[in-house]
Coordinates of C-alpha atoms and ligand atoms in Angstrom, one line a residue:
X1 CA -19.2 -1.5 -11.4
X2 CA -16.6 -1.2 -14.2
X3 CA -15.0 -4.2 -15.9
X4 CA -11.3 -4.8 -15.6
X5 CA -8.6 -4.0 -18.2
X6 CA -5.2 -5.4 -18.7
X7 CA -2.4 -3.0 -17.5
X8 CA 0.5 -5.0 -18.8
X9 CA 0.5 -7.7 -21.4
X10 CA 3.9 -9.0 -20.4
X11 CA 3.5 -12.7 -19.7
X12 CA -0.3 -12.7 -20.3
X13 CA -1.5 -15.8 -22.1
X14 CA -3.6 -14.8 -25.1
X15 CA -5.3 -17.0 -27.7
X16 CA -5.6 -15.2 -31.0
X17 CA -8.0 -17.0 -33.3
X18 CA -7.7 -15.7 -36.8
X19 CA -4.0 -14.8 -36.5
X20 CA -2.8 -15.7 -40.0
X21 CA -3.7 -12.4 -41.7
X22 CA -5.2 -8.9 -41.4
X23 CA -6.4 -7.6 -38.1
X24 CA -5.6 -10.9 -36.2
X25 CA -2.1 -11.0 -37.5
X26 CA -1.5 -7.4 -36.6
X27 CA -2.9 -8.0 -33.1
X28 CA -0.8 -11.1 -32.6
X29 CA 2.4 -9.3 -33.7
X30 CA 1.7 -6.2 -31.5
X31 CA 0.9 -8.5 -28.4
X32 CA 4.1 -10.4 -29.0
X33 CA 6.1 -7.1 -29.0
X34 CA 4.3 -6.2 -25.7
X35 CA 5.7 -9.5 -24.2
X36 CA 2.5 -11.5 -24.2
X37 CA 2.5 -15.3 -24.8
X38 CA 0.4 -15.8 -27.9
X39 CA -1.3 -18.9 -29.1
X40 CA -1.8 -18.5 -32.9
X41 CA -4.8 -20.2 -34.5
X42 CA -6.5 -20.3 -37.9
X43 CA -6.4 -22.8 -40.8
X44 CA -3.2 -21.8 -42.6
X45 CA -0.4 -23.3 -40.5
X46 CA 2.4 -22.0 -42.8
X47 CA 1.3 -18.4 -42.1
X48 CA 1.1 -19.0 -38.3
X49 CA 4.5 -20.6 -38.3
X50 CA 6.0 -17.6 -40.1
X51 CA 4.6 -15.3 -37.4
X52 CA 5.9 -17.5 -34.7
X53 CA 9.4 -17.6 -36.3
X54 CA 9.8 -13.9 -35.4
X55 CA 9.1 -14.4 -31.7
X56 CA 10.9 -16.2 -28.8
X57 CA 10.3 -19.9 -28.9
X58 CA 8.5 -20.0 -25.5
X59 CA 6.4 -17.0 -26.4
X60 CA 4.2 -18.6 -29.1
X61 CA 2.2 -21.7 -29.6
X62 CA 1.0 -22.6 -33.1
X63 CA -2.4 -24.3 -33.0
X64 CA -3.9 -24.7 -36.5
X65 CA -7.6 -25.2 -36.6
X66 CA -10.9 -24.4 -38.3
X67 CA -13.4 -22.6 -36.1
X68 CA -16.3 -24.4 -37.7
X69 CA -14.8 -27.7 -36.3
X70 CA -15.8 -28.2 -32.7
X71 CA -13.2 -31.0 -32.1
X72 CA -10.3 -29.0 -33.5
X73 CA -11.2 -26.1 -31.3
X74 CA -11.5 -28.4 -28.2
X75 CA -8.1 -30.1 -28.9
X76 CA -6.6 -26.7 -29.5
X77 CA -7.7 -25.4 -26.1
X78 CA -6.5 -28.6 -24.4
X79 CA -3.1 -28.1 -26.0
X80 CA -3.0 -24.5 -24.8
X81 CA -4.0 -25.5 -21.2
X82 CA -1.5 -28.3 -21.1
X83 CA 1.3 -26.0 -22.2
X84 CA 0.5 -22.8 -20.4
X85 CA -1.8 -23.9 -17.6
X86 CA -4.5 -21.3 -18.3
X87 CA -5.7 -18.5 -20.5
X88 CA -5.9 -14.7 -19.7
X89 CA -7.5 -13.4 -22.9
X90 CA -9.4 -15.1 -25.7
X91 CA -9.2 -12.7 -28.7
X92 CA -11.5 -14.1 -31.4
X93 CA -10.8 -12.2 -34.7
X94 CA -11.5 -14.8 -37.3
X95 CA -14.2 -14.1 -39.8
X96 CA -15.3 -14.4 -43.4
X97 CA -17.2 -12.2 -45.8
X98 CA -19.1 -13.2 -48.9
X99 CA -21.0 -10.3 -50.6
X100 CA -24.6 -11.6 -50.7
X101 CA -27.6 -9.8 -51.9
X102 CA -31.1 -10.9 -53.0
X103 CA -30.1 -11.8 -56.6
X104 CA -27.2 -14.1 -55.5
X105 CA -28.4 -15.3 -52.1
X106 CA -27.1 -18.9 -51.6
X107 CA -28.0 -20.7 -48.4
X108 CA -24.7 -22.6 -48.5
X109 CA -22.7 -19.4 -48.3
X110 CA -25.1 -18.1 -45.6
X111 CA -24.7 -21.2 -43.5
X112 CA -20.9 -21.1 -43.8
X113 CA -20.9 -17.4 -42.8
X114 CA -23.0 -18.1 -39.7
X115 CA -20.9 -21.1 -38.8
X116 CA -17.6 -19.2 -39.0
X117 CA -18.7 -15.8 -37.7
X118 CA -21.3 -16.5 -35.1
X119 CA -21.1 -20.2 -34.1
X120 CA -17.3 -20.2 -34.2
X121 CA -17.0 -17.5 -31.5
X122 CA -19.8 -19.2 -29.5
X123 CA -17.8 -22.5 -29.6
X124 CA -14.6 -20.8 -28.4
X125 CA -16.4 -19.0 -25.6
X126 CA -18.1 -22.2 -24.5
X127 CA -14.7 -23.8 -24.1
X128 CA -13.0 -21.0 -22.1
X129 CA -15.9 -20.0 -19.9
X130 CA -15.8 -22.8 -17.2
X131 CA -12.2 -22.1 -16.2
X132 CA -12.7 -18.4 -16.2
X133 CA -15.9 -18.6 -14.2
X134 CA -14.1 -20.9 -11.6
X135 CA -11.2 -18.4 -11.4
X136 CA -13.4 -15.3 -11.5
X137 CA -10.9 -13.7 -13.9
X138 CA -10.3 -13.5 -17.6
X139 CA -11.1 -11.5 -20.7
X140 CA -13.2 -12.4 -23.7
X141 CA -12.8 -10.2 -26.8
X142 CA -14.7 -10.8 -30.0
X143 CA -14.4 -9.0 -33.3
X144 CA -17.8 -8.2 -34.8
X145 CA -18.3 -5.3 -37.2
X146 CA -20.1 -2.0 -37.6
X147 CA -22.0 -3.9 -40.2
X148 CA -23.8 -5.6 -37.3
X149 CA -25.3 -2.2 -36.1
X150 CA -28.1 -2.3 -38.7
X151 CA -28.8 -3.6 -42.2
X152 CA -26.4 -2.6 -44.9
X153 CA -26.4 -3.6 -48.6
X154 CA -24.5 -6.7 -49.8
X155 CA -24.4 -8.2 -46.3
X156 CA -27.3 -10.7 -46.3
X157 CA -25.4 -13.2 -44.2
X158 CA -22.4 -11.2 -42.9
X159 CA -24.7 -8.5 -41.4
X160 CA -26.8 -11.0 -39.4
X161 CA -23.7 -12.9 -38.3
X162 CA -22.2 -9.7 -36.9
X163 CA -25.5 -8.4 -35.4
X164 CA -25.5 -11.7 -33.6
X165 CA -22.1 -11.0 -32.2
X166 CA -23.2 -7.7 -30.8
X167 CA -26.2 -9.3 -29.1
X168 CA -24.0 -12.2 -27.8
X169 CA -21.5 -9.9 -26.3
X170 CA -24.2 -7.6 -24.7
X171 CA -25.8 -10.7 -23.2
X172 CA -22.6 -12.2 -21.9
X173 CA -21.7 -8.9 -20.3
X174 CA -24.7 -9.1 -17.8
X175 CA -23.5 -12.5 -16.6
X176 CA -19.7 -12.0 -16.6
X177 CA -19.3 -8.5 -15.1
X178 CA -20.3 -9.7 -11.5
X179 CA -18.0 -12.7 -12.0
X180 CA -14.9 -10.5 -12.6
X181 CA -14.6 -11.5 -16.3
X182 CA -14.3 -8.8 -18.9
X183 CA -16.1 -8.8 -22.2
X184 CA -14.8 -6.7 -25.1
X185 CA -17.0 -6.2 -28.1
X186 CA -15.0 -5.0 -31.0
X187 CA -16.6 -3.2 -34.0
X188 CA -14.2 -2.1 -36.7
X189 CA -15.1 0.0 -39.7
X190 CA -13.2 -0.5 -42.9
X191 CA -9.7 -2.0 -42.4
X192 CA -7.3 -2.7 -45.3
X193 CA -6.9 -6.5 -45.3
X194 CA -7.2 -9.5 -47.6
X195 CA -10.9 -9.5 -46.9
X196 CA -11.5 -5.9 -48.0
X197 CA -9.2 -6.2 -51.0
X198 CA -12.1 -7.7 -52.9
X199 CA -14.3 -4.6 -52.4
X200 CA -15.0 -2.7 -55.7
X201 CA -15.9 0.6 -54.0
X202 CA -14.1 3.3 -52.2
X203 CA -14.1 2.5 -48.5
X204 CA -14.7 5.5 -46.2
X205 CA -12.3 6.1 -43.3
X206 CA -10.2 3.1 -44.3
X207 CA -7.5 2.3 -41.7
X208 CA -4.6 -0.2 -41.7
X209 CA -4.6 -3.5 -39.8
X210 CA -1.9 -2.1 -37.5
X211 CA -4.1 0.9 -36.6
X212 CA -7.0 -1.5 -35.9
X213 CA -4.8 -3.6 -33.7
X214 CA -3.6 -0.6 -31.7
X215 CA -7.3 0.4 -31.1
X216 CA -8.2 -3.1 -30.0
X217 CA -5.2 -3.5 -27.6
X218 CA -5.7 0.0 -26.0
X219 CA -9.4 -0.7 -25.7
X220 CA -8.7 -4.0 -23.8
X221 CA -6.1 -2.2 -21.7
X222 CA -8.7 0.3 -20.6
X223 CA -11.3 -2.4 -19.9
X224 CA -13.7 -1.1 -22.5
X225 CA -16.8 -3.1 -23.4
X226 CA -17.6 -1.3 -26.6
X227 CA -14.4 -0.9 -28.7
X228 CA -15.3 0.7 -32.0
X229 CA -13.2 2.5 -34.6
X230 CA -12.3 4.6 -36.5
X231 CA -14.5 6.9 -34.4
X232 CA -15.2 9.3 -37.3
X233 CA -17.0 6.4 -39.1
X234 CA -18.3 4.2 -36.3
X235 CA -19.9 7.1 -34.5
X236 CA -21.7 8.1 -37.7
X237 CA -23.1 4.6 -38.0
X238 CA -24.1 4.5 -34.4
X239 CA -26.0 7.8 -35.0
X240 CA -27.7 6.3 -38.2
X241 CA -29.2 3.4 -36.3
X242 CA -31.2 5.6 -34.0
X243 CA -32.9 7.4 -36.9
X244 CA -36.4 6.4 -38.1
X245 CA -36.2 3.7 -40.8
X246 CA -37.3 5.9 -43.8
X247 CA -34.5 8.4 -43.0
X248 CA -32.0 5.6 -42.3
X249 CA -32.7 3.8 -45.6
X250 CA -32.7 7.1 -47.5
X251 CA -29.2 8.1 -46.1
X252 CA -27.7 4.6 -46.7
X253 CA -29.0 4.6 -50.3
X254 CA -27.4 8.0 -50.8
X255 CA -24.0 6.9 -49.5
X256 CA -23.8 3.4 -50.9
X257 CA -24.1 2.6 -54.6
X258 CA -26.8 -0.2 -54.6
Ligands
LIG1 N1 -11.4 -5.6 -42.8 C1 -12.4 -5.0 -42.4 O1 -12.7 -3.9 -43.0 C2 -13.3 -5.4 -41.3 C3 -14.3 -4.6 -40.9 C4 -15.1 -5.0 -39.8 C5 -14.9 -6.3 -39.3 N2 -13.9 -7.1 -39.7 C6 -13.8 -8.4 -39.1 O2 -12.4 -8.5 -38.6 C7 -12.1 -9.9 -38.6 C8 -10.8 -10.1 -39.3 O3 -11.0 -9.7 -40.7 P1 -9.8 -9.3 -41.6 O4 -10.3 -8.1 -42.4 O5 -8.5 -9.1 -40.9 O6 -9.8 -10.5 -42.7 P2 -8.7 -11.5 -43.2 O7 -7.4 -10.8 -43.4 O8 -9.3 -12.2 -44.3 O9 -8.5 -12.5 -41.9 C9 -9.4 -13.4 -41.6 C10 -8.8 -14.3 -40.6 O10 -9.8 -15.3 -40.2 C11 -9.3 -16.6 -40.4 N3 -10.4 -17.5 -40.7 C12 -11.4 -17.4 -41.6 N4 -12.2 -18.4 -41.6 C13 -11.7 -19.3 -40.6 C14 -12.0 -20.6 -40.2 N5 -13.1 -21.2 -40.7 N6 -11.3 -21.2 -39.2 C15 -10.2 -20.5 -38.7 N7 -9.8 -19.3 -39.1 C16 -10.5 -18.7 -40.0 C17 -8.3 -16.5 -41.5 O11 -7.3 -17.5 -41.4 P3 -7.2 -18.8 -42.3 O12 -7.6 -18.5 -43.7 O13 -5.7 -19.1 -42.2 O14 -8.1 -19.8 -41.7 C18 -7.7 -15.1 -41.2 O15 -6.7 -15.3 -40.2 C19 -13.3 -10.6 -39.2 O16 -14.1 -11.1 -38.2 C20 -14.0 -9.6 -40.0 O17 -15.4 -9.8 -40.2 C21 -13.1 -6.7 -40.7

């Protein structure tokens, strides 16, 4: 049994959470060009309104919210349902990264990261699941990261949050495939965005947010569960994680300045 893709986005109702910048903004703009109806969510309302201003009035909905706030997410979903009557694709892109290592490990920063990157998507999925299960249709796409494949330096909270997303998507897949609901686990490598602008090292195989959005949208179109890119980097990391630990740690130390 293979999960369904989306042949045409025209008229499809998509909720992009994390639409104000980077990969989420690029996805929202590309989906709007393809004729989808896009609900735009994140905290910065001004940025969401600016994206909506370039689309047809009935094509967008601006729903400002913080993914760490359960009530705001619930109200946002209610607004979406009231306006459009349903949702075809939840595209959860929102995320945060604080470089954390043993000598600056702060539990506050770790809690915020888990709240935003792992519990945020879980909250959104919990909201949309009942209607999708009832209708036996729908798509849930969540942006994780190749940093979730296995431990990498400077990611003491980000890494576990993204590893959690991988496990969450894998586990959802068992339950949702027989129900006719597709799960898309998205694992980007390095993408040039506000988030990575803070990196003080050369990022291998760096791609643009527009390239990332194109990979995501074509992966969803094809019904892929495991959407990872750019392949020259993500395949290398997939290979690393099957190596014995001594070899894995040795290679990562050679490639990353620690
Ligand atoms: N860039 C990369 O190299 C890379 C690699 C792998 C994975 N990723 C993942 O890709 C996703 C997008 O990252 P990006 O690089 O495009 O970063 P970005 O440009 O910083 O965008 C992050 C988005 O998340 C939103 N966001 C953050 N915290 C939020 C919160 N509490 N509530 C609501 N929205 C929130 C931001 O909007 P507001 O500030 O307006 O709320 C923004 O729209 C993240 O999940 C990230 O972990 C990125």
